[in-house]
Each structure stands twice: as structure tokens, then as C-alpha cells.
Amino acid sequence: VSYPDIVQLAGGKPVFVRHRTKKEIEEAQNVDVAKLPDPQPDSARVKKPEWLVVVGVCTHLGCIPLGHQGKFDGWFCPCHGSDYDTSGRIRQGPAPRNLEVPEYAFLSDTKIKIG
Ligand code: FES
């Protein structure tokens, strides 16, 4: 995974920390939430819109999705073709749920404590 995606380990799981562009934030916000397979507004998934923090494990069978791929600019899981958007929400494919948002806190503007 290349910058700006950073993979860290929290409790053994990979975590994606994505610094979202203005365009990616708008894409995440301008979605008809009711039409999503796992309806969740972007605002419920981020503490600061510029930063998305999600567990990097596909909710289908646990593969690690690839960043900046797929139809929705988010993540694509090549195992069985699940497409996640810039909020880490499942948009297409067999995965039943959005990428999980772990416990985390901003210690400062540039430091995040995960777990
Ligand atoms: Fe990701 Fe099946 S494990 S699509």
C-alpha cells in the first residue's frame, strides 16, 4: 500500500488510514445512504472528514482489499469482487457489511491512537 494509505497493525489486524482528498470526501458524502447494502452515513464513520480509519479486512471472507481500486475509488477485494467506496462502505459484490471502523482517537492533528 502506498502513501497516502498506511497500513498499521491493531490487535493483529491491518488498519487502513486514508487521508481523503476533497473529491473523495464529497463522493463519500453525496451518496443516497438508503440505497447502500449496509446503510451508514459517512459522518457516522469518520471523526474528521479528511481521515478515514477502517479495519482492512473484507467483510466477506477476510481478504485484504486493495486501495484506490474498483469502481468507487475506495478499495477492491480481488478474492470475490467486493467494491468499497471512499468511506469504506460496501457498494457492490458479496461482502455483507462495510469495512469496520476500529476504536481510535486523535491525540493531535497528526497523531491517531488506534485501539
Ligand atoms: Fe473479499 Fe470475498 S473475501 S470478496
mmCIF file of C-alpha atoms and ligand atoms in Angstrom:
data_model
loop_
_atom_site.group_PDB
_atom_site.id
_atom_site.type_symbol
_atom_site.label_atom_id
_atom_site.label_comp_id
_atom_site.label_asym_id
_atom_site.label_seq_id
_atom_site.Cartn_x
_atom_site.Cartn_y
_atom_site.Cartn_z
ATOM 1 C CA VAL A 1 0.000 0.000 0.000
ATOM 2 C CA SER A 2 1.441 3.330 -0.982
ATOM 3 C CA TYR A 3 1.057 6.762 0.520
ATOM 4 C CA PRO A 4 -1.444 8.165 1.497
ATOM 5 C CA ASP A 5 -2.745 4.764 2.588
ATOM 6 C CA ILE A 6 -0.934 3.469 5.621
ATOM 7 C CA VAL A 7 -1.415 0.017 6.985
ATOM 8 C CA GLN A 8 -0.876 -0.345 10.682
ATOM 9 C CA LEU A 9 -1.474 -3.246 12.959
ATOM 10 C CA ALA A 10 -4.037 -3.112 15.713
ATOM 11 C CA GLY A 11 -4.691 -6.346 17.524
ATOM 12 C CA GLY A 12 -3.124 -8.219 14.620
ATOM 13 C CA LYS A 13 -5.471 -6.748 12.032
ATOM 14 C CA PRO A 14 -4.393 -4.418 9.253
ATOM 15 C CA VAL A 15 -5.878 -0.961 9.507
ATOM 16 C CA PHE A 16 -6.206 1.448 6.613
ATOM 17 C CA VAL A 17 -5.588 5.083 7.419
ATOM 18 C CA ARG A 18 -6.537 7.159 4.435
ATOM 19 C CA HIS A 19 -6.045 10.869 4.061
ATOM 20 C CA ARG A 20 -9.001 11.676 1.853
ATOM 21 C CA THR A 21 -8.990 14.307 -0.838
ATOM 22 C CA LYS A 22 -11.788 16.830 -1.143
ATOM 23 C CA LYS A 23 -13.165 14.821 -4.064
ATOM 24 C CA GLU A 24 -13.096 11.590 -2.062
ATOM 25 C CA ILE A 25 -14.893 13.246 0.854
ATOM 26 C CA GLU A 26 -17.570 14.594 -1.470
ATOM 27 C CA GLU A 27 -18.000 11.183 -3.079
ATOM 28 C CA ALA A 28 -18.440 9.658 0.370
ATOM 29 C CA GLN A 29 -20.969 12.272 1.450
ATOM 30 C CA ASN A 30 -23.010 12.565 -1.752
ATOM 31 C CA VAL A 31 -24.488 9.117 -1.635
ATOM 32 C CA ASP A 32 -28.086 8.071 -1.162
ATOM 33 C CA VAL A 33 -27.480 6.222 2.094
ATOM 34 C CA ALA A 34 -30.806 4.370 1.894
ATOM 35 C CA LYS A 35 -29.625 2.613 -1.263
ATOM 36 C CA LEU A 36 -26.479 1.193 0.319
ATOM 37 C CA PRO A 37 -26.277 -2.524 1.202
ATOM 38 C CA ASP A 38 -25.174 -1.544 4.734
ATOM 39 C CA PRO A 39 -26.673 1.938 5.155
ATOM 40 C CA GLN A 40 -24.402 4.260 7.098
ATOM 41 C CA PRO A 41 -23.781 7.949 6.504
ATOM 42 C CA ASP A 42 -20.157 8.957 6.052
ATOM 43 C CA SER A 43 -20.471 11.200 9.110
ATOM 44 C CA ALA A 44 -21.023 8.123 11.295
ATOM 45 C CA ARG A 45 -17.770 6.584 10.059
ATOM 46 C CA VAL A 46 -15.251 9.388 10.497
ATOM 47 C CA LYS A 47 -14.186 11.709 13.296
ATOM 48 C CA LYS A 48 -12.568 14.133 10.843
ATOM 49 C CA PRO A 49 -13.675 14.071 7.206
ATOM 50 C CA GLU A 50 -10.066 14.201 5.954
ATOM 51 C CA TRP A 51 -9.205 10.947 7.681
ATOM 52 C CA LEU A 52 -10.828 7.581 7.222
ATOM 53 C CA VAL A 53 -9.706 4.820 9.571
ATOM 54 C CA VAL A 54 -11.024 1.328 8.853
ATOM 55 C CA VAL A 55 -10.043 -2.257 9.542
ATOM 56 C CA GLY A 56 -8.508 -3.587 6.333
ATOM 57 C CA VAL A 57 -10.344 -6.886 6.284
ATOM 58 C CA CYS A 58 -13.038 -7.671 3.733
ATOM 59 C CA THR A 59 -16.321 -8.448 5.482
ATOM 60 C CA HIS A 60 -16.962 -11.300 3.077
ATOM 61 C CA LEU A 61 -14.303 -13.896 3.862
ATOM 62 C CA GLY A 62 -11.493 -11.829 5.273
ATOM 63 C CA CYS A 63 -9.149 -10.960 2.382
ATOM 64 C CA ILE A 64 -7.280 -7.662 2.439
ATOM 65 C CA PRO A 65 -8.818 -5.280 -0.106
ATOM 66 C CA LEU A 66 -6.623 -3.191 -2.409
ATOM 67 C CA GLY A 67 -6.660 0.591 -2.038
ATOM 68 C CA HIS A 68 -7.583 3.058 -4.799
ATOM 69 C CA GLN A 69 -9.092 0.343 -6.904
ATOM 70 C CA GLY A 70 -12.518 -0.652 -8.057
ATOM 71 C CA LYS A 71 -15.439 1.356 -9.327
ATOM 72 C CA PHE A 72 -15.909 3.560 -6.280
ATOM 73 C CA ASP A 73 -12.386 4.889 -5.762
ATOM 74 C CA GLY A 74 -12.108 3.147 -2.409
ATOM 75 C CA TRP A 75 -10.988 -0.453 -2.083
ATOM 76 C CA PHE A 76 -11.467 -3.524 -4.190
ATOM 77 C CA CYS A 77 -11.312 -7.042 -2.842
ATOM 78 C CA PRO A 78 -9.999 -9.284 -5.614
ATOM 79 C CA CYS A 79 -10.958 -12.506 -3.854
ATOM 80 C CA HIS A 80 -14.595 -12.407 -4.963
ATOM 81 C CA GLY A 81 -15.017 -8.878 -6.274
ATOM 82 C CA SER A 82 -16.311 -6.694 -3.453
ATOM 83 C CA ASP A 83 -16.142 -2.961 -4.125
ATOM 84 C CA TYR A 84 -15.881 -0.460 -1.256
ATOM 85 C CA ASP A 85 -16.238 3.308 -1.553
ATOM 86 C CA THR A 86 -14.183 6.185 -0.127
ATOM 87 C CA SER A 87 -15.957 5.711 3.193
ATOM 88 C CA GLY A 88 -15.089 2.005 3.247
ATOM 89 C CA ARG A 89 -18.720 1.083 2.666
ATOM 90 C CA ILE A 90 -19.622 -1.958 0.635
ATOM 91 C CA ARG A 91 -21.174 -0.897 -2.659
ATOM 92 C CA GLN A 92 -21.089 -3.972 -4.833
ATOM 93 C CA GLY A 93 -20.137 -7.635 -4.520
ATOM 94 C CA PRO A 94 -20.678 -10.395 -1.977
ATOM 95 C CA ALA A 95 -19.402 -8.631 1.169
ATOM 96 C CA PRO A 96 -22.353 -8.074 3.529
ATOM 97 C CA ARG A 97 -21.045 -5.197 5.625
ATOM 98 C CA ASN A 98 -18.980 -2.030 5.462
ATOM 99 C CA LEU A 99 -15.333 -2.166 6.495
ATOM 100 C CA GLU A 100 -15.295 -1.980 10.262
ATOM 101 C CA VAL A 101 -14.319 1.293 11.936
ATOM 102 C CA PRO A 102 -11.989 0.440 14.842
ATOM 103 C CA GLU A 103 -11.740 2.247 18.139
ATOM 104 C CA TYR A 104 -9.417 5.198 17.652
ATOM 105 C CA ALA A 105 -8.763 8.682 18.905
ATOM 106 C CA PHE A 106 -6.922 11.737 17.646
ATOM 107 C CA LEU A 107 -4.092 12.558 20.044
ATOM 108 C CA SER A 108 -3.196 15.579 17.944
ATOM 109 C CA ASP A 109 -3.834 16.766 14.393
ATOM 110 C CA THR A 110 -1.242 14.355 13.090
ATOM 111 C CA LYS A 111 -1.339 11.511 15.576
ATOM 112 C CA ILE A 112 -4.002 8.826 15.860
ATOM 113 C CA LYS A 113 -4.149 6.177 18.539
ATOM 114 C CA ILE A 114 -5.820 3.034 17.260
ATOM 115 C CA GLY A 115 -7.308 0.512 19.653
HETATM 116 FE FE1 FES B 1 -13.445 -10.103 -0.156
HETATM 117 FE FE2 FES B 1 -14.673 -12.429 -0.743
HETATM 118 S S1 FES B 1 -13.160 -12.045 0.748
HETATM 119 S S2 FES B 1 -14.879 -10.511 -1.712
#
